[in-house]
C-alpha cells in the first residue's frame, strides 16, 4: 500500500464522540515510550503526524488519522505508567477498554512492544484481555534496529515461548524499526489485504 494522504481528523476522550461512519479502523497501542508515535510517522511518511512523546501519559486521547481516505489509523494513549502492579482494570483507563469493547468500526489492534525487553506483564495482561473480548490483534515489535539480526530472532523466540504459555498459537506479528523502515511494507500490505477482504465480504466499499 502506498500512503497518498494521511490527515489528522479528531481527538476524543470519549468513545461515543469518535467519528460516526463505517470507515474501518486499526488501533495502535502500547506502553509509553515503546515507539508508537515514531512508528505512525514512519508508516505515514510524516515527521509529526503523531507527536513523539514528551511527558508520558500527557495526552490521554483517542486520535483518528484518515489514511488514503480509506481507513482510520487510531492512535491510542500509551499505557503502563499507572500503577502497573494493580489489576488490568486499573492500568488501562476505562475509556481505552470502552473503546475496544464498543467501537464497531475497529477491525484489528496492533499491540506494540519494544523488541529489546523481556515480555512485560502489563502487555501480556492486555493481550489476554483482548483475547477474552475476542478482539483481533497483531503484535508489533519496535526498535529492531537496536538489535543485531541474531538477537532479533532470539528475542522474538523468547517472546513466543512466553506467549505460548497462555496462547495456543503465536499471534500474528511484525518486526519493525522506525529508523530504518523495517516492517513498513509488510504492515501496510497486511492492512490493505484486510481492507480488501472486508470490501469483498460486504460486496461494497467499506469506506463510505
Ligand atoms: P511513544 O511514547 O510510544 O509514542 O514513543 P516515541 O515514538 O515517542 O519514541 C520514544 C523514544 O524511542 C524516542 O526517543 C524515539 O526516538 C525512540 N524510538 C522510537 N522508535 C524507534 C526505533 O525504531 N529505533 C530507535 N533506535 N529508536 C526509536
Short mmCIF file of C-alpha atoms and ligand atoms in Angstrom, two decimals:
data_model
loop_
_atom_site.label_atom_id
_atom_site.label_comp_id
_atom_site.label_asym_id
_atom_site.label_seq_id
_atom_site.Cartn_x
_atom_site.Cartn_y
_atom_site.Cartn_z
CA UNK A 1 0.00 0.00 0.00
CA UNK A 2 1.23 3.44 -0.91
CA UNK A 3 0.30 6.16 1.54
CA UNK A 4 -1.09 9.00 -0.54
CA UNK A 5 -2.77 11.01 2.19
CA UNK A 6 -2.65 10.98 5.97
CA UNK A 7 -4.80 13.52 7.73
CA UNK A 8 -5.44 14.20 11.36
CA UNK A 9 -9.22 14.19 11.84
CA UNK A 10 -10.09 14.43 15.51
CA UNK A 11 -9.03 13.69 19.09
CA UNK A 12 -11.51 12.45 21.66
CA UNK A 13 -11.55 11.24 25.18
CA UNK A 14 -14.94 9.69 24.79
CA UNK A 15 -15.69 6.81 22.52
CA UNK A 16 -19.20 7.97 21.64
CA UNK A 17 -17.72 11.17 20.19
CA UNK A 18 -15.44 9.31 17.76
CA UNK A 19 -16.23 9.56 14.02
CA UNK A 20 -19.65 8.21 13.29
CA UNK A 21 -19.24 6.40 9.97
CA UNK A 22 -18.33 2.96 8.67
CA UNK A 23 -14.68 3.56 7.86
CA UNK A 24 -12.65 0.57 9.10
CA UNK A 25 -10.10 1.37 11.74
CA UNK A 26 -6.88 -0.08 13.14
CA UNK A 27 -5.82 0.85 16.65
CA UNK A 28 -2.20 1.24 17.74
CA UNK A 29 -1.48 0.85 21.42
CA UNK A 30 1.45 0.08 23.71
CA UNK A 31 3.37 1.21 26.75
CA UNK A 32 4.53 4.78 26.67
CA UNK A 33 7.91 5.21 25.01
CA UNK A 34 7.52 1.99 23.02
CA UNK A 35 7.96 3.97 19.79
CA UNK A 36 4.31 4.27 18.78
CA UNK A 37 4.44 7.86 17.54
CA UNK A 38 7.64 7.21 15.62
CA UNK A 39 6.08 4.16 14.00
CA UNK A 40 2.94 6.05 12.99
CA UNK A 41 5.05 8.83 11.48
CA UNK A 42 7.20 6.27 9.66
CA UNK A 43 4.17 4.42 8.28
CA UNK A 44 2.52 7.59 7.05
CA UNK A 45 5.67 9.30 5.71
CA UNK A 46 5.19 12.22 8.09
CA UNK A 47 7.52 13.86 10.53
CA UNK A 48 5.00 14.96 13.10
CA UNK A 49 1.61 13.40 12.41
CA UNK A 50 1.74 11.65 15.77
CA UNK A 51 3.55 13.54 18.45
CA UNK A 52 6.63 11.83 19.77
CA UNK A 53 6.29 11.65 23.49
CA UNK A 54 7.32 14.36 25.86
CA UNK A 55 5.91 13.51 29.23
CA UNK A 56 4.41 10.01 29.32
CA UNK A 57 0.70 9.98 29.88
CA UNK A 58 0.26 13.61 28.97
CA UNK A 59 -2.14 13.02 26.13
CA UNK A 60 -5.00 10.75 27.06
CA UNK A 61 -6.83 10.92 23.79
CA UNK A 62 -8.14 8.70 21.03
CA UNK A 63 -6.63 10.21 17.87
CA UNK A 64 -8.14 9.44 14.48
CA UNK A 65 -5.98 9.79 11.36
CA UNK A 66 -7.59 9.17 7.98
CA UNK A 67 -5.30 7.30 5.61
CA UNK A 68 -5.81 7.43 1.83
CA UNK A 69 -9.38 8.49 2.63
CA UNK A 70 -9.98 4.76 3.15
CA UNK A 71 -9.17 3.71 6.68
CA UNK A 72 -8.51 5.18 10.08
CA UNK A 73 -5.27 4.75 11.90
CA UNK A 74 -6.19 5.23 15.56
CA UNK A 75 -3.50 6.34 17.95
CA UNK A 76 -4.47 5.35 21.49
CA UNK A 77 -2.79 6.62 24.65
CA UNK A 78 0.25 4.78 25.94
CA UNK A 79 -0.40 2.60 28.94
CA UNK A 80 1.68 1.26 31.75
CA UNK A 81 2.69 4.42 33.56
CA UNK A 82 -0.17 3.96 36.01
CA UNK A 83 0.40 1.61 38.91
CA UNK A 84 1.44 -1.42 36.96
CA UNK A 85 1.05 -3.84 39.82
CA UNK A 86 -2.70 -3.28 40.04
CA UNK A 87 -5.27 -5.18 38.07
CA UNK A 88 -5.65 -4.60 34.34
CA UNK A 89 -8.80 -2.65 35.06
CA UNK A 90 -6.82 -0.02 36.90
CA UNK A 91 -3.92 0.01 34.48
CA UNK A 92 -5.98 0.61 31.39
CA UNK A 93 -8.01 3.72 31.70
CA UNK A 94 -11.65 2.99 31.40
CA UNK A 95 -12.02 4.83 28.13
CA UNK A 96 -9.47 2.60 26.47
CA UNK A 97 -11.34 -0.55 27.47
CA UNK A 98 -14.60 1.13 26.46
CA UNK A 99 -13.07 1.92 23.07
CA UNK A 100 -12.20 -1.73 22.46
CA UNK A 101 -15.48 -3.06 23.73
CA UNK A 102 -17.73 -0.64 21.90
CA UNK A 103 -16.04 0.55 18.77
CA UNK A 104 -17.77 -1.37 15.99
CA UNK A 105 -15.51 0.10 13.31
CA UNK A 106 -12.43 -1.46 14.89
CA UNK A 107 -11.03 -4.14 12.60
CA UNK A 108 -7.86 -5.01 14.44
CA UNK A 109 -5.49 -3.75 17.11
CA UNK A 110 -1.72 -3.56 16.99
CA UNK A 111 -0.03 -4.02 20.33
CA UNK A 112 3.44 -2.52 20.26
CA UNK A 113 6.25 -4.00 22.33
CA UNK A 114 9.88 -2.96 22.45
CA UNK A 115 11.80 -5.87 20.95
CA UNK A 116 14.66 -5.43 23.43
CA UNK A 117 12.60 -6.05 26.54
CA UNK A 118 11.51 -9.22 28.27
CA UNK A 119 7.75 -9.78 27.96
CA UNK A 120 6.16 -7.26 30.34
CA UNK A 121 3.25 -8.30 32.50
CA UNK A 122 1.24 -5.25 31.52
CA UNK A 123 1.49 -6.15 27.82
CA UNK A 124 0.70 -9.80 28.44
CA UNK A 125 -2.30 -8.80 30.56
CA UNK A 126 -3.53 -6.50 27.85
CA UNK A 127 -3.24 -9.18 25.14
CA UNK A 128 -5.03 -11.59 27.43
CA UNK A 129 -7.80 -9.06 27.88
CA UNK A 130 -8.09 -8.57 24.09
CA UNK A 131 -8.31 -12.35 23.73
CA UNK A 132 -11.10 -12.56 26.30
CA UNK A 133 -13.09 -9.99 24.36
CA UNK A 134 -12.24 -11.69 21.06
CA UNK A 135 -10.67 -8.56 19.65
CA UNK A 136 -8.27 -9.43 16.81
CA UNK A 137 -4.76 -8.11 17.28
CA UNK A 138 -1.22 -8.37 15.99
CA UNK A 139 1.98 -7.69 17.88
CA UNK A 140 4.39 -5.10 16.54
CA UNK A 141 7.95 -5.45 17.77
CA UNK A 142 9.52 -1.98 17.68
CA UNK A 143 13.08 -0.62 17.60
CA UNK A 144 14.53 -3.70 15.89
CA UNK A 145 17.46 -1.60 14.65
CA UNK A 146 18.74 -1.65 18.22
CA UNK A 147 19.49 -5.38 17.96
CA UNK A 148 21.58 -7.49 15.64
CA UNK A 149 19.66 -9.96 13.42
CA UNK A 150 20.59 -12.96 15.61
CA UNK A 151 19.41 -11.14 18.72
CA UNK A 152 16.15 -10.17 16.98
CA UNK A 153 15.44 -13.84 16.37
CA UNK A 154 16.35 -14.76 19.93
CA UNK A 155 14.13 -12.08 21.46
CA UNK A 156 11.17 -12.99 19.26
CA UNK A 157 11.62 -16.66 20.10
CA UNK A 158 11.63 -15.97 23.82
CA UNK A 159 8.53 -13.78 23.41
CA UNK A 160 6.86 -16.64 21.55
CA UNK A 161 7.80 -19.08 24.30
CA UNK A 162 6.24 -16.82 26.90
CA UNK A 163 3.04 -16.29 24.90
CA UNK A 164 2.65 -19.98 24.20
CA UNK A 165 2.26 -20.49 27.94
CA UNK A 166 -1.12 -18.77 27.57
CA UNK A 167 -2.00 -18.92 23.89
CA UNK A 168 -2.48 -21.89 21.62
CA UNK A 169 -0.54 -20.17 18.90
CA UNK A 170 1.60 -17.12 18.44
CA UNK A 171 -0.46 -14.13 17.36
CA UNK A 172 0.36 -12.53 14.05
CA UNK A 173 3.40 -10.28 14.46
CA UNK A 174 5.59 -7.74 12.69
CA UNK A 175 9.17 -6.73 13.32
CA UNK A 176 9.71 -3.03 12.76
CA UNK A 177 12.11 -0.14 13.05
CA UNK A 178 11.14 3.46 12.55
CA UNK A 179 14.70 4.47 11.87
CA UNK A 180 15.35 2.04 9.01
CA UNK A 181 11.77 1.44 7.83
CA UNK A 182 11.90 -2.26 8.60
CA UNK A 183 8.42 -3.80 8.51
CA UNK A 184 6.76 -0.82 6.86
CA UNK A 185 5.75 -2.60 3.68
CA UNK A 186 4.66 -5.78 5.45
CA UNK A 187 2.47 -3.87 7.88
CA UNK A 188 0.85 -1.65 5.25
CA UNK A 189 0.29 -4.60 2.92
CA UNK A 190 -1.31 -6.52 5.76
CA UNK A 191 -3.74 -3.66 6.42
CA UNK A 192 -4.54 -3.27 2.74
CA UNK A 193 -5.14 -7.04 2.48
CA UNK A 194 -7.58 -6.94 5.39
CA UNK A 195 -9.32 -3.89 3.90
CA UNK A 196 -9.72 -5.76 0.60
CA UNK A 197 -11.19 -8.78 2.36
CA UNK A 198 -13.63 -6.51 4.15
CA UNK A 199 -14.82 -4.94 0.93
CA UNK A 200 -15.24 -8.38 -0.69
CA UNK A 201 -17.24 -9.65 2.29
CA UNK A 202 -19.59 -6.71 2.30
CA UNK A 203 -19.63 -6.66 -1.51
CA UNK A 204 -19.23 -2.90 -1.47
CA UNK A 205 -16.71 -0.38 -0.45
CA UNK A 206 -16.45 -0.34 3.35
CA UNK A 207 -15.19 3.19 3.13
CA UNK A 208 -18.48 5.06 2.84
P1 LIG B 1 5.80 6.66 22.14
O1 LIG B 1 5.82 7.24 23.52
O2 LIG B 1 5.41 5.22 22.18
O3 LIG B 1 5.00 7.44 21.14
O4 LIG B 1 7.32 6.62 21.65
P2 LIG B 1 8.12 7.62 20.69
O5 LIG B 1 7.81 7.37 19.27
O6 LIG B 1 7.97 9.00 21.21
O7 LIG B 1 9.61 7.08 20.93
C1 LIG B 1 10.20 7.01 22.19
C2 LIG B 1 11.72 7.09 22.02
O8 LIG B 1 12.18 5.96 21.30
C3 LIG B 1 12.17 8.30 21.22
O9 LIG B 1 13.38 8.75 21.77
C4 LIG B 1 12.38 7.75 19.80
O10 LIG B 1 13.35 8.47 19.08
C5 LIG B 1 12.87 6.35 20.11
N1 LIG B 1 12.47 5.43 19.03
C6 LIG B 1 11.22 5.21 18.59
N2 LIG B 1 11.21 4.28 17.60
C7 LIG B 1 12.50 3.92 17.40
C8 LIG B 1 13.14 2.98 16.51
O11 LIG B 1 12.53 2.29 15.68
N3 LIG B 1 14.51 2.88 16.62
C9 LIG B 1 15.21 3.58 17.52
N4 LIG B 1 16.53 3.40 17.56
N5 LIG B 1 14.65 4.47 18.38
C10 LIG B 1 13.30 4.63 18.32
#
